[in-house]
């Protein structure tokens, strides 16, 4: 019997990947602070509200990369059990940036200029483009520039997740340039992975193997190494001892960080 016929819609069923084991219960995410040049805990030891503020100076691919990095940080913190307050501070293009964030699957932001500091947060983390003015108190995460098409290309894509994947595929400290064909290539790669996930979903469910879960957590807790997370998924595909059901659960688990809609093709005709 197939996964879908046994359990119904994916959003209504509880998958084994939803509960990380006790070994990962404490928030251990560490990030590089651009102000000190040192790797520091993203949050204090106690689980208190963390204010995460994206700073965008324009409407271009670099700004979208800043928003995307902020989204990854928010998701990683929430996976570790930390409550977050997402903010966006921008001098202009507020409407375009909010719309682009929605299109890219980024969590909604509050407007940073409308909220004063001191809301009871235990930590403040700023996310900003490399080379910009470093904000005041708190940890600062710097994001390298991204070039290529105009940010408006987002509105022309059949699948905006292709742009999300293309920007996720390089370390955030490395400048990227999306040349001709880069988005098409990312779209094809994403389509192949979704097809694999849909195929694996037809097998009986199996828990995420601990060694795979550990590799995923080690990657994203090490300064948000998202290319490392994607590398773990590629490595997993070539491990014959991992059952297809466990491959599916692994991708569903990793997608809680990646937000690439990897389960989109479940139930579609092959």
Short mmCIF file of C-alpha atoms in Angstrom, two decimals:
data_model
loop_
_atom_site.label_atom_id
_atom_site.label_comp_id
_atom_site.label_asym_id
_atom_site.label_seq_id
_atom_site.Cartn_x
_atom_site.Cartn_y
_atom_site.Cartn_z
CA UNK A 1 0.00 0.00 0.00
CA UNK A 2 1.37 3.42 -0.90
CA UNK A 3 2.32 6.11 1.58
CA UNK A 4 -0.43 8.42 0.38
CA UNK A 5 -3.20 5.84 0.61
CA UNK A 6 -2.16 4.83 4.11
CA UNK A 7 -1.72 8.30 5.53
CA UNK A 8 -3.63 10.72 3.30
CA UNK A 9 -2.36 14.19 2.63
CA UNK A 10 1.23 14.87 3.72
CA UNK A 11 0.22 17.91 5.74
CA UNK A 12 -2.14 15.85 7.90
CA UNK A 13 0.23 13.07 8.82
CA UNK A 14 2.94 12.97 11.40
CA UNK A 15 6.30 11.95 9.97
CA UNK A 16 9.07 10.48 12.10
CA UNK A 17 11.40 13.33 11.10
CA UNK A 18 9.32 15.91 12.98
CA UNK A 19 10.89 15.17 16.35
CA UNK A 20 14.66 15.58 16.64
CA UNK A 21 16.20 13.28 19.23
CA UNK A 22 17.18 14.59 22.68
CA UNK A 23 20.82 14.88 21.64
CA UNK A 24 19.86 17.88 19.51
CA UNK A 25 17.45 19.46 21.98
CA UNK A 26 19.76 22.36 22.93
CA UNK A 27 20.29 25.23 20.46
CA UNK A 28 23.88 24.87 19.26
CA UNK A 29 23.80 26.93 16.07
CA UNK A 30 27.00 28.96 15.76
CA UNK A 31 27.48 31.78 13.27
CA UNK A 32 30.34 34.05 12.18
CA UNK A 33 29.95 37.52 13.69
CA UNK A 34 31.13 40.04 11.07
CA UNK A 35 31.97 42.61 13.75
CA UNK A 36 34.25 40.44 15.88
CA UNK A 37 35.40 38.01 13.20
CA UNK A 38 34.66 35.18 15.64
CA UNK A 39 32.19 32.33 15.54
CA UNK A 40 29.64 32.78 18.31
CA UNK A 41 26.43 31.10 19.46
CA UNK A 42 23.47 32.46 17.54
CA UNK A 43 21.40 32.52 20.71
CA UNK A 44 22.07 32.50 24.46
CA UNK A 45 21.92 29.23 26.33
CA UNK A 46 18.40 29.93 27.53
CA UNK A 47 15.58 29.76 25.01
CA UNK A 48 14.34 33.32 24.98
CA UNK A 49 13.09 35.51 22.18
CA UNK A 50 15.70 36.27 19.50
CA UNK A 51 15.26 39.34 17.32
CA UNK A 52 16.49 38.67 13.76
CA UNK A 53 16.63 41.78 11.58
CA UNK A 54 17.28 41.83 7.83
CA UNK A 55 18.82 45.05 6.48
CA UNK A 56 18.25 45.70 2.77
CA UNK A 57 19.60 48.78 1.00
CA UNK A 58 17.92 48.25 -2.36
CA UNK A 59 15.93 45.84 -4.50
CA UNK A 60 18.39 43.53 -6.25
CA UNK A 61 19.70 39.97 -6.00
CA UNK A 62 21.98 40.91 -3.11
CA UNK A 63 18.99 42.17 -1.14
CA UNK A 64 17.10 38.96 -1.93
CA UNK A 65 20.10 36.96 -0.74
CA UNK A 66 20.05 38.90 2.54
CA UNK A 67 16.35 38.09 2.98
CA UNK A 68 16.95 34.45 2.12
CA UNK A 69 19.82 34.15 4.61
CA UNK A 70 17.60 35.72 7.27
CA UNK A 71 14.90 33.16 6.50
CA UNK A 72 17.39 30.30 6.87
CA UNK A 73 18.55 31.66 10.21
CA UNK A 74 14.95 31.96 11.42
CA UNK A 75 14.18 28.39 10.37
CA UNK A 76 17.34 26.99 11.96
CA UNK A 77 16.62 28.77 15.24
CA UNK A 78 13.03 27.53 15.29
CA UNK A 79 14.20 23.98 14.59
CA UNK A 80 16.33 24.33 17.73
CA UNK A 81 13.32 25.49 19.74
CA UNK A 82 14.15 29.20 19.86
CA UNK A 83 11.29 31.73 19.46
CA UNK A 84 12.11 34.44 16.92
CA UNK A 85 10.95 37.89 15.90
CA UNK A 86 11.66 38.50 12.17
CA UNK A 87 12.12 42.12 11.11
CA UNK A 88 12.92 43.90 7.85
CA UNK A 89 14.60 47.31 7.81
CA UNK A 90 14.86 49.00 4.43
CA UNK A 91 15.03 52.67 3.44
CA UNK A 92 13.09 52.03 0.24
CA UNK A 93 11.44 49.30 -1.84
CA UNK A 94 9.62 47.97 1.23
CA UNK A 95 6.63 46.74 -0.79
CA UNK A 96 8.79 45.04 -3.43
CA UNK A 97 10.94 43.34 -0.80
CA UNK A 98 7.94 42.03 1.13
CA UNK A 99 6.39 40.73 -2.09
CA UNK A 100 9.65 39.07 -3.17
CA UNK A 101 9.98 37.43 0.25
CA UNK A 102 6.52 35.90 -0.13
CA UNK A 103 7.32 34.65 -3.61
CA UNK A 104 10.58 33.07 -2.42
CA UNK A 105 8.87 31.20 0.43
CA UNK A 106 10.42 33.47 3.07
CA UNK A 107 8.66 33.92 6.40
CA UNK A 108 6.75 37.23 6.72
CA UNK A 109 8.68 40.12 8.28
CA UNK A 110 7.54 42.87 10.57
CA UNK A 111 8.74 46.34 9.61
CA UNK A 112 11.83 47.04 11.73
CA UNK A 113 11.32 50.79 11.72
CA UNK A 114 7.94 50.36 13.40
CA UNK A 115 9.28 48.41 16.37
CA UNK A 116 11.61 49.79 18.98
CA UNK A 117 14.36 47.68 20.58
CA UNK A 118 13.93 46.25 24.03
CA UNK A 119 10.98 43.92 23.44
CA UNK A 120 12.34 41.39 25.89
CA UNK A 121 14.64 39.69 23.41
CA UNK A 122 17.68 37.86 24.78
CA UNK A 123 19.65 38.25 21.57
CA UNK A 124 19.66 40.48 18.49
CA UNK A 125 21.04 39.17 15.20
CA UNK A 126 21.43 41.50 12.20
CA UNK A 127 21.74 40.19 8.64
CA UNK A 128 23.25 42.62 6.16
CA UNK A 129 25.19 42.76 2.92
CA UNK A 130 28.98 42.59 3.11
CA UNK A 131 30.57 46.02 3.00
CA UNK A 132 27.58 47.85 4.37
CA UNK A 133 27.34 49.77 7.62
CA UNK A 134 27.45 47.36 10.54
CA UNK A 135 24.45 47.75 12.84
CA UNK A 136 24.77 48.45 16.55
CA UNK A 137 24.40 45.99 19.40
CA UNK A 138 24.08 42.31 18.66
CA UNK A 139 25.61 39.76 16.32
CA UNK A 140 25.96 40.66 12.63
CA UNK A 141 25.78 38.08 9.83
CA UNK A 142 27.32 39.35 6.59
CA UNK A 143 26.09 38.16 3.19
CA UNK A 144 28.21 38.48 0.06
CA UNK A 145 26.86 40.08 -3.09
CA UNK A 146 24.81 38.33 -5.75
CA UNK A 147 24.76 39.45 -9.36
CA UNK A 148 23.11 38.47 -12.59
CA UNK A 149 19.55 39.27 -13.64
CA UNK A 150 17.50 42.03 -12.04
CA UNK A 151 15.49 41.10 -8.96
CA UNK A 152 12.35 41.45 -11.08
CA UNK A 153 13.26 38.17 -12.81
CA UNK A 154 11.57 36.56 -9.83
CA UNK A 155 8.19 37.55 -11.26
CA UNK A 156 8.90 35.80 -14.57
CA UNK A 157 9.81 32.37 -13.20
CA UNK A 158 7.40 29.46 -13.41
CA UNK A 159 8.99 28.11 -10.23
CA UNK A 160 10.59 30.80 -8.01
CA UNK A 161 12.16 28.03 -5.91
CA UNK A 162 14.73 27.71 -8.72
CA UNK A 163 16.11 31.12 -7.74
CA UNK A 164 16.03 30.11 -4.09
CA UNK A 165 18.08 27.00 -4.88
CA UNK A 166 20.53 28.92 -7.08
CA UNK A 167 21.22 31.38 -4.26
CA UNK A 168 21.41 28.63 -1.62
CA UNK A 169 23.99 26.67 -3.57
CA UNK A 170 27.01 28.82 -2.62
CA UNK A 171 28.40 29.75 0.81
CA UNK A 172 26.87 33.05 1.87
CA UNK A 173 30.34 34.57 2.29
CA UNK A 174 31.16 33.94 -1.37
CA UNK A 175 29.98 36.37 -4.04
CA UNK A 176 27.86 34.72 -6.73
CA UNK A 177 26.92 35.67 -10.27
CA UNK A 178 23.98 33.91 -11.87
CA UNK A 179 24.96 33.73 -15.49
CA UNK A 180 22.86 32.75 -18.47
CA UNK A 181 21.19 29.42 -17.91
CA UNK A 182 21.85 29.32 -14.16
CA UNK A 183 18.18 29.50 -13.21
CA UNK A 184 17.19 26.93 -15.83
CA UNK A 185 19.87 24.57 -14.50
CA UNK A 186 18.67 25.08 -10.92
CA UNK A 187 15.10 24.41 -12.02
CA UNK A 188 16.08 21.15 -13.70
CA UNK A 189 18.05 20.05 -10.65
CA UNK A 190 15.14 20.87 -8.38
CA UNK A 191 12.73 19.00 -10.65
CA UNK A 192 14.89 15.87 -10.57
CA UNK A 193 15.09 15.96 -6.78
CA UNK A 194 11.33 16.42 -6.44
CA UNK A 195 10.76 13.46 -8.76
CA UNK A 196 13.07 11.34 -6.62
CA UNK A 197 11.25 12.42 -3.45
CA UNK A 198 7.88 11.52 -5.03
CA UNK A 199 9.28 8.10 -6.01
CA UNK A 200 10.70 7.44 -2.54
CA UNK A 201 7.35 8.41 -0.98
CA UNK A 202 5.75 5.32 -2.53
CA UNK A 203 7.82 3.09 -0.22
CA UNK A 204 6.98 2.34 3.43
CA UNK A 205 8.04 5.12 5.77
CA UNK A 206 11.31 4.73 7.65
CA UNK A 207 12.88 7.07 10.22
CA UNK A 208 15.63 9.47 9.23
CA UNK A 209 18.86 7.52 9.90
CA UNK A 210 20.73 9.01 12.85
CA UNK A 211 23.97 9.34 10.87
CA UNK A 212 22.12 11.31 8.19
CA UNK A 213 20.29 13.50 10.70
CA UNK A 214 23.62 14.16 12.41
CA UNK A 215 25.28 15.20 9.16
CA UNK A 216 22.42 17.57 8.36
CA UNK A 217 22.47 19.18 11.80
CA UNK A 218 26.27 19.41 11.80
CA UNK A 219 26.08 21.30 8.49
CA UNK A 220 23.39 23.84 9.26
CA UNK A 221 24.56 24.40 12.84
CA UNK A 222 28.05 25.19 11.50
CA UNK A 223 27.51 28.80 10.43
CA UNK A 224 24.42 27.89 8.36
CA UNK A 225 26.35 25.75 5.90
CA UNK A 226 23.43 25.24 3.52
CA UNK A 227 25.62 24.00 0.61
CA UNK A 228 26.72 21.35 3.10
CA UNK A 229 23.08 20.40 3.73
CA UNK A 230 22.50 20.05 -0.01
CA UNK A 231 25.67 17.96 -0.20
CA UNK A 232 24.31 15.59 2.45
CA UNK A 233 21.19 15.04 0.35
CA UNK A 234 23.33 14.22 -2.71
CA UNK A 235 25.48 11.88 -0.60
CA UNK A 236 22.39 10.13 0.76
CA UNK A 237 21.15 9.31 -2.74
CA UNK A 238 24.26 7.16 -3.29
CA UNK A 239 24.02 5.15 -0.07
CA UNK A 240 22.36 1.85 -1.07
CA UNK A 241 21.78 0.81 2.54
CA UNK A 242 19.36 3.69 3.14
CA UNK A 243 15.76 2.60 2.36
CA UNK A 244 13.71 4.75 0.02
CA UNK A 245 11.24 5.52 2.81
CA UNK A 246 14.08 6.94 4.90
CA UNK A 247 15.30 8.99 1.92
CA UNK A 248 11.86 10.55 1.68
CA UNK A 249 11.70 11.38 5.39
CA UNK A 250 15.21 12.84 5.22
CA UNK A 251 14.25 15.21 2.41
CA UNK A 252 11.04 16.22 4.18
CA UNK A 253 13.06 16.94 7.32
CA UNK A 254 15.77 18.93 5.50
CA UNK A 255 13.12 20.91 3.66
CA UNK A 256 12.02 22.42 6.95
CA UNK A 257 15.22 24.46 6.58
CA UNK A 258 15.59 24.61 2.79
CA UNK A 259 11.93 25.41 1.99
CA UNK A 260 12.30 24.17 -1.60
CA UNK A 261 8.89 22.43 -1.61
CA UNK A 262 10.59 19.09 -2.17
CA UNK A 263 7.35 17.16 -1.57
CA UNK A 264 5.41 19.13 -4.19
CA UNK A 265 5.12 16.25 -6.67
CA UNK A 266 3.74 13.67 -4.25
CA UNK A 267 0.74 11.91 -5.75
CA UNK A 268 1.35 13.19 -9.27
CA UNK A 269 1.33 10.73 -12.12
CA UNK A 270 4.82 9.47 -12.95
#
